[in-house]
């Protein structure tokens, strides 16, 4: 497997980053976490763990009257990768996705020029359910190429566009790829409800009970 650079947009997800950072960081050569410069709690969590491969990047998601320019934030890091002539794998990963222990083993036989998604996603609405392995909702492979997990080989032709909100870039990005493949046996955990936070996360308590 080639190198993997992960890109995560994270504003007001400090409670969930505190859970996923210790698990997920070991799978990536570099992990860029993009947040707003005023999101003190997110910055505090990242600095608390101080992992050498995790890098904070600051971005103004609301500039230009955008409701939440997630596409522009990811494009900002993609431009950094382009300036480094990076040509390995990139993973778009949401702040509330917890990867399985065997994640690296499942990536050993990937092809290039495809967009990779997961086999299934288990939603957990509370920390107790997550720890007990009791999923509140299970999503099948039919819609597994959305922005919560998108793995691909990076090139200047696979960069994101500016977006008005999260759903816009999500729908646009996968159009770069003719071939989409579900990674066999890759089942990820999602901490919270689905179909929310298109303009940033506003209510932690209603999303994931700790």
CSV table of C-alpha atoms in Angstrom, one decimal:
chain,number,residue,atom,x,y,z
A,1,UNK,CA,0.0,0.0,0.0
A,2,UNK,CA,1.2,3.5,-0.9
A,3,UNK,CA,1.2,6.3,1.6
A,4,UNK,CA,-2.1,7.7,2.8
A,5,UNK,CA,-2.8,11.3,3.6
A,6,UNK,CA,-6.1,11.9,5.4
A,7,UNK,CA,-8.0,15.2,5.2
A,8,UNK,CA,-10.7,15.9,7.8
A,9,UNK,CA,-12.8,19.0,8.2
A,10,UNK,CA,-13.6,19.5,11.9
A,11,UNK,CA,-15.5,22.4,13.5
A,12,UNK,CA,-17.2,21.8,16.9
A,13,UNK,CA,-16.4,18.1,16.9
A,14,UNK,CA,-13.9,18.2,19.7
A,15,UNK,CA,-15.9,15.6,21.7
A,16,UNK,CA,-15.7,13.1,18.9
A,17,UNK,CA,-12.2,13.9,17.9
A,18,UNK,CA,-11.3,12.9,21.4
A,19,UNK,CA,-12.5,9.4,20.6
A,20,UNK,CA,-11.3,8.9,17.0
A,21,UNK,CA,-7.9,10.5,17.1
A,22,UNK,CA,-6.2,7.8,19.2
A,23,UNK,CA,-7.7,5.1,17.0
A,24,UNK,CA,-7.4,6.6,13.5
A,25,UNK,CA,-4.1,8.5,13.5
A,26,UNK,CA,-2.0,5.3,13.3
A,27,UNK,CA,-3.3,4.5,9.9
A,28,UNK,CA,-2.0,7.6,8.1
A,29,UNK,CA,1.4,9.0,7.1
A,30,UNK,CA,-0.1,12.5,7.5
A,31,UNK,CA,-3.5,13.6,8.8
A,32,UNK,CA,-4.6,17.2,8.1
A,33,UNK,CA,-7.4,18.4,10.4
A,34,UNK,CA,-8.9,21.6,9.1
A,35,UNK,CA,-10.7,23.8,11.5
A,36,UNK,CA,-11.5,27.5,12.1
A,37,UNK,CA,-8.9,29.5,14.0
A,38,UNK,CA,-11.5,30.4,16.7
A,39,UNK,CA,-12.4,26.7,17.4
A,40,UNK,CA,-10.4,26.6,20.6
A,41,UNK,CA,-11.7,23.2,21.8
A,42,UNK,CA,-10.8,21.4,18.6
A,43,UNK,CA,-7.4,22.9,18.7
A,44,UNK,CA,-7.0,21.9,22.3
A,45,UNK,CA,-7.9,18.2,21.6
A,46,UNK,CA,-5.4,18.0,18.7
A,47,UNK,CA,-2.7,19.6,20.8
A,48,UNK,CA,-3.5,17.4,23.7
A,49,UNK,CA,-2.5,14.2,21.8
A,50,UNK,CA,0.3,16.0,19.9
A,51,UNK,CA,0.7,13.2,17.4
A,52,UNK,CA,3.6,13.9,15.1
A,53,UNK,CA,1.6,13.0,11.9
A,54,UNK,CA,-1.4,15.1,12.7
A,55,UNK,CA,-1.3,18.7,11.4
A,56,UNK,CA,-3.8,21.5,12.1
A,57,UNK,CA,-4.8,23.7,9.2
A,58,UNK,CA,-6.9,26.8,9.6
A,59,UNK,CA,-9.6,27.9,7.1
A,60,UNK,CA,-12.5,30.4,7.0
A,61,UNK,CA,-15.5,28.3,6.1
A,62,UNK,CA,-17.8,31.3,5.9
A,63,UNK,CA,-15.8,33.7,3.7
A,64,UNK,CA,-17.6,35.0,0.6
A,65,UNK,CA,-21.0,34.5,2.3
A,66,UNK,CA,-20.8,30.7,2.1
A,67,UNK,CA,-22.8,28.8,4.6
A,68,UNK,CA,-20.0,26.3,5.1
A,69,UNK,CA,-17.3,26.0,2.4
A,70,UNK,CA,-16.1,22.4,3.0
A,71,UNK,CA,-15.1,22.0,-0.6
A,72,UNK,CA,-12.8,25.0,-0.4
A,73,UNK,CA,-11.3,23.8,2.9
A,74,UNK,CA,-10.4,20.4,1.4
A,75,UNK,CA,-9.2,22.1,-1.8
A,76,UNK,CA,-6.8,24.2,0.4
A,77,UNK,CA,-5.1,21.1,1.6
A,78,UNK,CA,-5.2,19.5,-1.8
A,79,UNK,CA,-3.3,22.5,-3.2
A,80,UNK,CA,-0.7,21.9,-0.5
A,81,UNK,CA,-0.3,18.3,-1.7
A,82,UNK,CA,-0.1,19.5,-5.3
A,83,UNK,CA,2.7,21.9,-4.4
A,84,UNK,CA,4.6,18.9,-2.9
A,85,UNK,CA,4.0,16.8,-6.1
A,86,UNK,CA,2.2,14.2,-3.9
A,87,UNK,CA,0.8,11.3,-5.9
A,88,UNK,CA,-0.2,8.8,-3.2
A,89,UNK,CA,-3.6,8.0,-1.7
A,90,UNK,CA,-5.8,10.6,-0.1
A,91,UNK,CA,-8.7,9.8,2.2
A,92,UNK,CA,-11.5,12.3,2.9
A,93,UNK,CA,-12.6,11.2,6.4
A,94,UNK,CA,-15.3,12.8,8.6
A,95,UNK,CA,-14.7,13.8,12.2
A,96,UNK,CA,-17.1,11.2,13.4
A,97,UNK,CA,-15.8,8.1,11.7
A,98,UNK,CA,-14.0,5.5,13.7
A,99,UNK,CA,-12.0,3.0,11.6
A,100,UNK,CA,-11.6,-0.7,12.5
A,101,UNK,CA,-8.4,-2.2,13.9
A,102,UNK,CA,-7.7,-4.1,10.6
A,103,UNK,CA,-8.1,-1.0,8.4
A,104,UNK,CA,-4.6,-1.1,6.9
A,105,UNK,CA,-4.9,-4.9,6.1
A,106,UNK,CA,-8.0,-4.2,4.1
A,107,UNK,CA,-6.2,-1.8,1.8
A,108,UNK,CA,-3.4,-4.1,0.5
A,109,UNK,CA,-4.9,-4.8,-2.9
A,110,UNK,CA,-6.3,-1.5,-4.1
A,111,UNK,CA,-6.2,-0.4,-7.7
A,112,UNK,CA,-5.6,3.1,-8.9
A,113,UNK,CA,-7.9,5.5,-10.8
A,114,UNK,CA,-10.9,4.4,-8.7
A,115,UNK,CA,-12.9,6.0,-5.9
A,116,UNK,CA,-13.1,3.7,-2.9
A,117,UNK,CA,-15.9,3.6,-0.3
A,118,UNK,CA,-16.7,1.3,2.6
A,119,UNK,CA,-18.9,-1.9,2.6
A,120,UNK,CA,-21.1,-0.6,5.4
A,121,UNK,CA,-21.5,2.1,8.0
A,122,UNK,CA,-22.9,1.5,11.5
A,123,UNK,CA,-24.4,4.6,13.2
A,124,UNK,CA,-24.3,4.9,16.9
A,125,UNK,CA,-26.4,7.6,18.6
A,126,UNK,CA,-24.7,7.3,22.0
A,127,UNK,CA,-21.3,6.5,23.5
A,128,UNK,CA,-22.8,3.6,25.5
A,129,UNK,CA,-24.2,2.0,22.3
A,130,UNK,CA,-20.8,2.5,20.5
A,131,UNK,CA,-18.9,0.8,23.3
A,132,UNK,CA,-21.4,-2.0,23.4
A,133,UNK,CA,-21.3,-2.5,19.7
A,134,UNK,CA,-25.0,-1.9,19.4
A,135,UNK,CA,-25.6,0.0,16.2
A,136,UNK,CA,-28.7,2.2,16.1
A,137,UNK,CA,-28.7,2.1,12.3
A,138,UNK,CA,-26.8,0.2,9.6
A,139,UNK,CA,-26.2,1.6,6.1
A,140,UNK,CA,-25.5,-0.9,3.2
A,141,UNK,CA,-23.0,-0.5,0.4
A,142,UNK,CA,-25.4,1.2,-1.9
A,143,UNK,CA,-24.5,4.8,-0.8
A,144,UNK,CA,-21.0,4.3,0.5
A,145,UNK,CA,-19.1,6.8,-1.8
A,146,UNK,CA,-20.3,9.9,0.1
A,147,UNK,CA,-17.9,12.3,1.7
A,148,UNK,CA,-17.6,10.7,5.1
A,149,UNK,CA,-15.1,8.2,3.5
A,150,UNK,CA,-13.6,8.7,0.1
A,151,UNK,CA,-10.3,7.1,-0.8
A,152,UNK,CA,-8.5,7.8,-4.1
A,153,UNK,CA,-5.1,8.4,-5.7
A,154,UNK,CA,-4.4,12.1,-5.7
A,155,UNK,CA,-3.8,14.1,-8.8
A,156,UNK,CA,-4.4,17.8,-9.8
A,157,UNK,CA,-7.5,16.5,-11.6
A,158,UNK,CA,-9.2,15.2,-8.5
A,159,UNK,CA,-9.3,18.5,-6.5
A,160,UNK,CA,-12.4,19.8,-4.9
A,161,UNK,CA,-14.4,22.8,-6.0
A,162,UNK,CA,-15.5,25.6,-3.7
A,163,UNK,CA,-18.9,24.8,-2.1
A,164,UNK,CA,-21.8,26.6,-0.5
A,165,UNK,CA,-22.3,23.8,2.0
A,166,UNK,CA,-21.2,20.2,2.9
A,167,UNK,CA,-23.7,18.4,0.7
A,168,UNK,CA,-22.8,20.4,-2.4
A,169,UNK,CA,-19.1,19.3,-2.5
A,170,UNK,CA,-20.2,15.8,-1.4
A,171,UNK,CA,-22.3,15.4,-4.5
A,172,UNK,CA,-19.8,17.0,-6.8
A,173,UNK,CA,-16.6,15.2,-5.9
A,174,UNK,CA,-17.4,11.6,-6.7
A,175,UNK,CA,-18.2,12.7,-10.3
A,176,UNK,CA,-14.4,12.8,-10.9
A,177,UNK,CA,-14.4,9.0,-11.0
A,178,UNK,CA,-15.9,6.6,-13.5
A,179,UNK,CA,-15.1,3.6,-11.3
A,180,UNK,CA,-16.3,3.3,-7.8
A,181,UNK,CA,-15.4,0.3,-5.6
A,182,UNK,CA,-16.6,-0.8,-2.2
A,183,UNK,CA,-13.6,-2.1,-0.1
A,184,UNK,CA,-14.6,-5.7,0.9
A,185,UNK,CA,-15.2,-6.2,4.6
A,186,UNK,CA,-14.6,-2.6,5.5
A,187,UNK,CA,-17.2,-1.7,8.1
A,188,UNK,CA,-16.8,1.7,9.8
A,189,UNK,CA,-18.5,3.2,12.9
A,190,UNK,CA,-20.2,6.6,12.7
A,191,UNK,CA,-20.7,8.4,15.9
A,192,UNK,CA,-24.0,10.3,15.6
A,193,UNK,CA,-27.0,10.8,13.3
A,194,UNK,CA,-26.8,10.9,9.5
A,195,UNK,CA,-28.0,13.6,7.1
A,196,UNK,CA,-27.2,16.5,9.4
A,197,UNK,CA,-24.6,19.3,9.9
A,198,UNK,CA,-24.6,20.4,6.2
A,199,UNK,CA,-23.6,23.9,7.4
A,200,UNK,CA,-21.4,22.8,10.3
A,201,UNK,CA,-22.2,21.1,13.6
A,202,UNK,CA,-24.3,23.2,15.9
A,203,UNK,CA,-25.8,20.9,18.6
A,204,UNK,CA,-23.5,18.3,20.1
A,205,UNK,CA,-26.0,16.9,22.7
A,206,UNK,CA,-28.7,16.2,20.1
A,207,UNK,CA,-26.2,14.4,17.9
A,208,UNK,CA,-24.3,12.0,20.1
A,209,UNK,CA,-25.0,11.4,23.8
A,210,UNK,CA,-21.9,11.0,26.0
